[in-house]
């Protein structure tokens, strides 16, 4: 009997395994395990944490240590799945010659699938190192608890909603004063116990923000030369492209204040991510171009993004899936309250991503791990 495969889910930028009781990957572990079992692969799926905004090299070392402490010493194969910057951490871990103390562990890795990973950086990183960007991060952390834990429960009055959207342009432009006002308003209904983990988490993030500087497109320009592929590992990527924001999207959200706020922030983030210099993107290989044209109909425009990362920046290895989704939809934070268990949106983008799309994405990841070819579908 073949040893049980060990699958590790590596989180991205925020780097938590759980925060205030919320998992980073929601619904992914069970779905991936079930899909692998259907393909005849017995697997144990682990969700990891990491260092929130430390350097990619520090995060990669921490990743190796965490895997080494968990994986059984039976020679079982290891498969890695990295969401967002977690994919970069895994690439550094697997690069020959890096972290020599992890050579034995690296030799057991069979595949790496990156999901929504900024292989060529993101212009959002330039913004996040500024004061406004720091406050946006803090607000995003609050939205994760406020919007997901309390989804469907009124947390602000109609008058409060009016205060949130009176100056729509301020939120879309991600101005510091608007971010402060929104944070104060949304934090007000929460108990100290709910807010404290957010503040503690943000304090930890401020202690080391090397990652933000590394993710700038200019800094990532030489990443592929510095971080070599491992010939013993199969590489694949799943891409995300969100719905471009429209005024109609704001109207569709109705009077839900959390959704209204997050959609206005999304409009600003989408526009910001669409500004990356087209020359900073490498040209897709022939096989990548063929896959993109077969799935999407064309190679995505350089302005296309998922609200945090340009779609063209996410291409690496075999393109096995292209999802019409935002950055967090693919880790289980999408709006599908009719499903059991229900799924709640992290950011209201109006992409229409639902559980069948979620299942197709992770089914393709499982097929790639199992060696069933380079499946290419879209959700």
Short mmCIF file of C-alpha atoms in Angstrom, two decimals:
data_model
loop_
_atom_site.label_atom_id
_atom_site.label_comp_id
_atom_site.label_asym_id
_atom_site.label_seq_id
_atom_site.Cartn_x
_atom_site.Cartn_y
_atom_site.Cartn_z
CA UNK A 1 0.00 0.00 0.00
CA UNK A 2 1.34 3.42 -0.93
CA UNK A 3 1.96 5.75 2.01
CA UNK A 4 -0.64 8.44 2.58
CA UNK A 5 0.16 11.61 0.66
CA UNK A 6 0.75 14.69 2.80
CA UNK A 7 -0.84 17.87 1.42
CA UNK A 8 0.01 21.24 2.94
CA UNK A 9 -2.07 24.38 2.42
CA UNK A 10 0.12 27.46 2.72
CA UNK A 11 -1.64 30.76 3.52
CA UNK A 12 -0.87 34.05 1.89
CA UNK A 13 -0.28 37.60 3.00
CA UNK A 14 -2.14 37.65 6.32
CA UNK A 15 -0.55 34.32 7.12
CA UNK A 16 -2.92 33.08 9.81
CA UNK A 17 -4.28 29.57 10.23
CA UNK A 18 -7.21 30.95 12.22
CA UNK A 19 -8.01 34.44 13.52
CA UNK A 20 -10.80 35.06 16.02
CA UNK A 21 -11.99 31.53 15.25
CA UNK A 22 -12.03 31.99 11.46
CA UNK A 23 -9.90 29.61 9.35
CA UNK A 24 -7.85 30.99 6.47
CA UNK A 25 -8.89 28.07 4.24
CA UNK A 26 -12.59 27.35 4.75
CA UNK A 27 -13.97 24.17 3.24
CA UNK A 28 -10.80 23.48 1.25
CA UNK A 29 -9.35 20.68 3.38
CA UNK A 30 -12.38 18.39 3.20
CA UNK A 31 -13.08 19.11 -0.45
CA UNK A 32 -9.50 18.44 -1.52
CA UNK A 33 -9.31 15.26 0.53
CA UNK A 34 -12.56 13.99 -0.96
CA UNK A 35 -11.52 14.77 -4.53
CA UNK A 36 -8.18 13.02 -4.06
CA UNK A 37 -9.93 9.98 -2.59
CA UNK A 38 -12.18 9.83 -5.68
CA UNK A 39 -8.99 9.71 -7.75
CA UNK A 40 -7.62 6.85 -5.67
CA UNK A 41 -5.18 8.94 -3.63
CA UNK A 42 -5.30 8.66 0.15
CA UNK A 43 -4.22 12.00 1.55
CA UNK A 44 -3.97 13.89 4.78
CA UNK A 45 -4.50 17.63 4.27
CA UNK A 46 -2.90 20.12 6.67
CA UNK A 47 -3.57 23.86 6.89
CA UNK A 48 -0.56 25.86 8.10
CA UNK A 49 0.08 29.30 9.46
CA UNK A 50 3.08 31.48 8.64
CA UNK A 51 4.72 34.80 9.50
CA UNK A 52 2.25 37.49 8.34
CA UNK A 53 4.48 40.06 6.61
CA UNK A 54 8.02 38.82 7.21
CA UNK A 55 10.36 38.34 4.24
CA UNK A 56 9.66 35.56 1.77
CA UNK A 57 12.90 33.87 2.83
CA UNK A 58 11.89 33.95 6.52
CA UNK A 59 8.44 32.66 5.66
CA UNK A 60 9.96 29.86 3.55
CA UNK A 61 12.21 28.76 6.41
CA UNK A 62 9.28 28.84 8.82
CA UNK A 63 7.22 26.84 6.30
CA UNK A 64 9.92 24.17 6.09
CA UNK A 65 10.14 23.94 9.87
CA UNK A 66 6.36 23.63 10.24
CA UNK A 67 6.15 20.90 7.60
CA UNK A 68 9.13 19.07 9.10
CA UNK A 69 7.45 19.02 12.50
CA UNK A 70 4.24 17.51 11.09
CA UNK A 71 5.15 15.18 8.22
CA UNK A 72 5.68 11.52 9.17
CA UNK A 73 9.12 9.99 8.63
CA UNK A 74 7.79 7.31 6.28
CA UNK A 75 8.91 8.78 2.96
CA UNK A 76 5.35 9.70 2.04
CA UNK A 77 5.04 12.14 -0.89
CA UNK A 78 4.40 15.80 -0.13
CA UNK A 79 2.24 18.16 -2.18
CA UNK A 80 2.13 21.91 -1.57
CA UNK A 81 -0.65 24.37 -2.36
CA UNK A 82 0.19 28.04 -1.85
CA UNK A 83 -2.44 30.75 -1.92
CA UNK A 84 -1.27 34.27 -2.78
CA UNK A 85 2.21 34.90 -1.32
CA UNK A 86 2.14 31.41 0.15
CA UNK A 87 2.99 30.25 -3.36
CA UNK A 88 6.15 32.37 -3.33
CA UNK A 89 7.15 30.95 0.06
CA UNK A 90 6.81 27.44 -1.34
CA UNK A 91 8.84 28.30 -4.45
CA UNK A 92 11.74 29.53 -2.29
CA UNK A 93 11.49 26.43 -0.10
CA UNK A 94 11.72 24.19 -3.20
CA UNK A 95 14.50 26.09 -4.99
CA UNK A 96 17.66 23.91 -5.22
CA UNK A 97 20.44 25.27 -3.03
CA UNK A 98 18.17 27.31 -0.78
CA UNK A 99 17.84 26.35 2.88
CA UNK A 100 20.21 23.34 2.64
CA UNK A 101 19.07 22.08 6.05
CA UNK A 102 15.75 21.21 4.37
CA UNK A 103 17.21 19.15 1.50
CA UNK A 104 15.73 15.85 2.73
CA UNK A 105 12.28 17.39 3.10
CA UNK A 106 12.50 19.09 -0.30
CA UNK A 107 13.32 15.76 -1.96
CA UNK A 108 9.92 14.38 -0.94
CA UNK A 109 7.87 17.16 -2.57
CA UNK A 110 6.10 16.04 -5.75
CA UNK A 111 4.04 19.09 -6.74
CA UNK A 112 3.36 22.74 -6.06
CA UNK A 113 0.13 24.43 -7.08
CA UNK A 114 0.02 28.20 -6.69
CA UNK A 115 -3.36 29.91 -6.46
CA UNK A 116 -3.71 33.67 -7.08
CA UNK A 117 0.03 34.10 -6.46
CA UNK A 118 1.84 37.35 -7.40
CA UNK A 119 4.78 35.75 -9.21
CA UNK A 120 5.54 39.10 -10.84
CA UNK A 121 4.46 41.27 -7.93
CA UNK A 122 1.48 43.54 -7.40
CA UNK A 123 1.19 47.33 -7.47
CA UNK A 124 -0.83 47.06 -4.27
CA UNK A 125 2.45 46.51 -2.39
CA UNK A 126 3.58 50.06 -3.21
CA UNK A 127 0.38 51.37 -1.62
CA UNK A 128 0.49 49.19 1.48
CA UNK A 129 3.79 50.59 2.72
CA UNK A 130 2.19 54.04 3.01
CA UNK A 131 0.14 55.26 5.96
CA UNK A 132 -3.14 54.79 4.08
CA UNK A 133 -2.11 51.26 3.18
CA UNK A 134 -1.43 50.38 6.81
CA UNK A 135 -4.90 51.57 7.74
CA UNK A 136 -6.41 49.61 4.88
CA UNK A 137 -4.77 46.44 6.20
CA UNK A 138 -6.23 47.09 9.62
CA UNK A 139 -9.68 47.65 8.13
CA UNK A 140 -9.43 44.46 6.06
CA UNK A 141 -8.62 42.47 9.19
CA UNK A 142 -11.67 43.97 10.90
CA UNK A 143 -13.89 43.20 7.92
CA UNK A 144 -12.83 39.56 8.11
CA UNK A 145 -14.36 39.28 11.57
CA UNK A 146 -17.16 41.82 11.25
CA UNK A 147 -18.37 40.77 7.81
CA UNK A 148 -17.96 37.01 8.21
CA UNK A 149 -18.78 36.33 11.84
CA UNK A 150 -21.78 38.66 11.85
CA UNK A 151 -22.95 38.19 8.27
CA UNK A 152 -26.68 38.64 7.97
CA UNK A 153 -26.96 40.42 11.31
CA UNK A 154 -27.60 44.18 11.25
CA UNK A 155 -24.52 45.89 12.66
CA UNK A 156 -25.19 49.45 11.51
CA UNK A 157 -28.31 51.52 11.13
CA UNK A 158 -29.55 53.07 7.91
CA UNK A 159 -28.16 56.35 9.22
CA UNK A 160 -24.76 54.72 9.66
CA UNK A 161 -24.93 53.37 6.12
CA UNK A 162 -25.55 56.88 4.91
CA UNK A 163 -22.46 58.05 6.77
CA UNK A 164 -20.42 55.30 5.10
CA UNK A 165 -21.38 56.06 1.53
CA UNK A 166 -21.93 59.85 1.59
CA UNK A 167 -18.41 60.38 0.28
CA UNK A 168 -18.10 57.40 -2.04
CA UNK A 169 -15.12 58.94 -3.79
CA UNK A 170 -13.13 58.99 -0.54
CA UNK A 171 -13.51 55.26 -0.05
CA UNK A 172 -12.84 54.41 -3.68
CA UNK A 173 -9.69 56.55 -3.54
CA UNK A 174 -8.75 54.70 -0.31
CA UNK A 175 -8.12 57.95 1.52
CA UNK A 176 -6.72 57.79 5.01
CA UNK A 177 -9.51 59.79 6.66
CA UNK A 178 -12.22 57.62 5.10
CA UNK A 179 -10.50 54.43 6.23
CA UNK A 180 -10.30 55.77 9.78
CA UNK A 181 -13.99 56.68 9.84
CA UNK A 182 -15.12 53.33 8.52
CA UNK A 183 -12.93 51.39 10.95
CA UNK A 184 -14.33 53.34 13.92
CA UNK A 185 -17.92 52.83 12.78
CA UNK A 186 -17.63 49.10 12.12
CA UNK A 187 -15.64 48.42 15.28
CA UNK A 188 -18.20 50.18 17.47
CA UNK A 189 -20.79 47.33 17.65
CA UNK A 190 -18.11 44.73 18.41
CA UNK A 191 -17.07 43.69 21.88
CA UNK A 192 -13.50 44.23 23.06
CA UNK A 193 -12.97 40.48 22.77
CA UNK A 194 -13.78 40.66 19.05
CA UNK A 195 -11.57 43.67 18.32
CA UNK A 196 -8.57 42.66 20.45
CA UNK A 197 -7.37 39.78 18.18
CA UNK A 198 -7.44 42.17 15.21
CA UNK A 199 -5.35 44.78 16.99
CA UNK A 200 -2.91 42.15 18.25
CA UNK A 201 -2.59 40.68 14.79
CA UNK A 202 -1.99 44.09 13.24
CA UNK A 203 0.66 44.91 15.86
CA UNK A 204 2.48 41.70 14.93
CA UNK A 205 2.30 42.64 11.25
CA UNK A 206 3.85 46.04 11.88
CA UNK A 207 6.86 44.42 13.58
CA UNK A 208 8.23 43.12 10.26
CA UNK A 209 6.94 44.26 6.88
CA UNK A 210 9.75 43.06 4.65
CA UNK A 211 7.25 41.19 2.51
CA UNK A 212 5.51 44.38 1.39
CA UNK A 213 8.71 45.75 -0.12
CA UNK A 214 9.53 42.43 -1.80
CA UNK A 215 6.14 42.22 -3.51
CA UNK A 216 6.59 45.47 -5.43
CA UNK A 217 6.74 44.67 -9.17
CA UNK A 218 10.20 46.22 -9.46
CA UNK A 219 11.52 44.04 -6.63
CA UNK A 220 9.98 40.88 -8.11
CA UNK A 221 11.53 41.43 -11.54
CA UNK A 222 14.48 39.12 -10.80
CA UNK A 223 12.61 36.56 -8.70
CA UNK A 224 12.53 33.87 -11.41
CA UNK A 225 16.31 34.14 -11.85
CA UNK A 226 17.00 33.97 -8.11
CA UNK A 227 14.53 31.20 -7.34
CA UNK A 228 15.05 28.23 -9.62
CA UNK A 229 12.54 25.51 -10.32
CA UNK A 230 13.14 22.10 -8.81
CA UNK A 231 13.40 19.42 -11.54
CA UNK A 232 11.76 16.85 -9.25
CA UNK A 233 8.65 18.97 -8.70
CA UNK A 234 5.66 19.56 -10.98
CA UNK A 235 4.47 23.18 -10.97
CA UNK A 236 0.99 24.49 -11.77
CA UNK A 237 -1.02 27.65 -11.26
CA UNK A 238 -4.70 28.46 -10.81
CA UNK A 239 -5.58 32.02 -11.82
CA UNK A 240 -8.28 34.41 -10.64
CA UNK A 241 -9.89 37.30 -12.48
CA UNK A 242 -12.56 39.32 -10.70
CA UNK A 243 -15.50 41.18 -12.18
CA UNK A 244 -14.49 44.78 -12.98
CA UNK A 245 -16.37 47.09 -10.59
CA UNK A 246 -19.42 48.89 -11.88
CA UNK A 247 -21.98 51.19 -10.30
CA UNK A 248 -24.51 48.41 -10.82
CA UNK A 249 -22.54 46.27 -8.41
CA UNK A 250 -23.06 48.78 -5.61
CA UNK A 251 -26.80 48.92 -6.28
CA UNK A 252 -27.10 45.11 -6.30
CA UNK A 253 -25.76 44.92 -2.74
CA UNK A 254 -28.78 46.75 -1.35
CA UNK A 255 -28.64 48.20 2.16
CA UNK A 256 -26.12 45.81 3.73
CA UNK A 257 -23.54 48.24 5.20
CA UNK A 258 -20.71 45.70 5.44
CA UNK A 259 -21.16 44.67 1.81
CA UNK A 260 -21.39 48.32 0.71
CA UNK A 261 -18.15 49.24 2.45
CA UNK A 262 -16.22 46.23 1.20
CA UNK A 263 -17.45 46.78 -2.37
CA UNK A 264 -16.33 50.41 -2.32
CA UNK A 265 -12.91 49.31 -1.07
CA UNK A 266 -12.85 46.67 -3.80
CA UNK A 267 -13.44 49.34 -6.44
CA UNK A 268 -10.37 51.21 -5.23
CA UNK A 269 -8.25 48.08 -4.99
CA UNK A 270 -9.24 46.86 -8.45
CA UNK A 271 -8.32 50.19 -10.03
CA UNK A 272 -5.03 50.22 -8.15
CA UNK A 273 -4.11 46.70 -9.26
CA UNK A 274 -4.89 47.58 -12.87
CA UNK A 275 -2.00 50.08 -12.95
CA UNK A 276 0.92 47.64 -13.15
CA UNK A 277 3.32 48.40 -16.00
CA UNK A 278 2.49 46.00 -18.87
CA UNK A 279 6.21 45.59 -19.56
CA UNK A 280 6.70 44.02 -16.12
CA UNK A 281 4.77 40.91 -17.13
CA UNK A 282 6.67 38.13 -18.80
CA UNK A 283 5.25 36.67 -21.99
CA UNK A 284 3.32 33.40 -21.41
CA UNK A 285 4.92 30.29 -22.86
CA UNK A 286 3.27 28.61 -25.83
CA UNK A 287 1.60 26.00 -23.60
CA UNK A 288 0.41 28.66 -21.15
CA UNK A 289 -0.96 30.79 -23.96
CA UNK A 290 -2.74 27.78 -25.45
CA UNK A 291 -4.32 26.94 -22.08
CA UNK A 292 -5.45 30.53 -21.50
CA UNK A 293 -6.96 30.81 -24.96
CA UNK A 294 -8.75 27.48 -24.55
CA UNK A 295 -10.21 28.40 -21.15
CA UNK A 296 -10.63 32.14 -21.26
CA UNK A 297 -10.73 32.74 -25.01
CA UNK A 298 -7.64 34.97 -24.92
CA UNK A 299 -4.66 35.91 -22.80
CA UNK A 300 -6.01 38.21 -20.05
CA UNK A 301 -5.45 41.92 -20.47
CA UNK A 302 -2.67 43.35 -18.30
CA UNK A 303 -5.29 45.35 -16.36
CA UNK A 304 -7.25 42.24 -15.33
CA UNK A 305 -6.90 41.36 -11.65
CA UNK A 306 -8.67 39.77 -8.68
CA UNK A 307 -8.75 42.89 -6.52
CA UNK A 308 -5.31 42.26 -5.02
CA UNK A 309 -3.12 40.63 -7.67
CA UNK A 310 -2.98 41.13 -11.47
CA UNK A 311 -4.11 37.99 -13.29
CA UNK A 312 -1.07 38.00 -15.58
CA UNK A 313 1.17 38.04 -12.50
CA UNK A 314 -0.32 34.72 -11.38
CA UNK A 315 0.93 32.63 -14.30
CA UNK A 316 3.54 30.02 -13.36
CA UNK A 317 4.02 26.48 -14.59
CA UNK A 318 1.05 24.68 -16.12
CA UNK A 319 -2.14 26.76 -16.10
CA UNK A 320 -4.71 24.28 -14.77
CA UNK A 321 -7.65 26.57 -13.94
CA UNK A 322 -8.92 30.09 -14.48
CA UNK A 323 -11.60 31.20 -12.04
CA UNK A 324 -13.91 34.18 -12.43
CA UNK A 325 -13.39 35.04 -8.79
CA UNK A 326 -11.82 37.50 -6.41
CA UNK A 327 -8.70 36.83 -4.38
CA UNK A 328 -10.52 35.29 -1.40
CA UNK A 329 -13.35 33.47 -3.19
CA UNK A 330 -11.01 30.60 -4.01
CA UNK A 331 -10.15 29.87 -0.36
CA UNK A 332 -13.82 29.56 0.53
CA UNK A 333 -14.89 33.16 1.23
CA UNK A 334 -17.61 33.67 -1.35
CA UNK A 335 -21.29 34.50 -1.02
CA UNK A 336 -23.30 31.27 -1.13
CA UNK A 337 -25.50 31.20 1.96
CA UNK A 338 -27.80 28.55 0.48
CA UNK A 339 -25.03 25.96 0.64
CA UNK A 340 -24.66 23.72 3.70
CA UNK A 341 -22.47 24.84 5.37
CA UNK A 342 -23.05 28.42 4.15
CA UNK A 343 -20.20 30.45 2.66
CA UNK A 344 -19.79 34.15 3.42
CA UNK A 345 -17.95 36.76 1.36
CA UNK A 346 -14.80 38.40 2.68
CA UNK A 347 -15.05 41.23 0.15
CA UNK A 348 -18.24 41.91 -1.81
CA UNK A 349 -17.13 41.94 -5.45
CA UNK A 350 -20.18 40.55 -7.24
CA UNK A 351 -18.17 37.90 -9.12
CA UNK A 352 -20.94 35.30 -8.84
CA UNK A 353 -18.51 32.61 -7.67
CA UNK A 354 -20.48 29.80 -5.99
CA UNK A 355 -19.89 26.37 -4.50
CA UNK A 356 -19.95 24.46 -7.84
CA UNK A 357 -17.18 26.78 -9.07
CA UNK A 358 -15.28 26.21 -5.83
CA UNK A 359 -15.59 22.43 -6.28
CA UNK A 360 -14.36 22.59 -9.90
CA UNK A 361 -11.30 24.60 -8.93
CA UNK A 362 -10.18 22.27 -6.16
CA UNK A 363 -11.10 19.24 -8.26
CA UNK A 364 -8.60 20.43 -10.87
CA UNK A 365 -5.96 20.96 -8.17
CA UNK A 366 -6.56 17.38 -6.97
CA UNK A 367 -6.28 16.04 -10.53
CA UNK A 368 -2.96 17.80 -10.97
CA UNK A 369 -1.62 16.40 -7.70
CA UNK A 370 -2.73 12.92 -8.68
CA UNK A 371 -0.87 13.24 -11.97
CA UNK A 372 -3.98 13.12 -14.15
CA UNK A 373 -2.58 15.55 -16.67
CA UNK A 374 -2.82 19.29 -16.91
CA UNK A 375 -6.57 19.80 -16.68
CA UNK A 376 -7.73 23.23 -17.79
CA UNK A 377 -11.22 24.40 -16.97
CA UNK A 378 -12.88 27.61 -15.87
CA UNK A 379 -15.32 28.52 -13.13
#
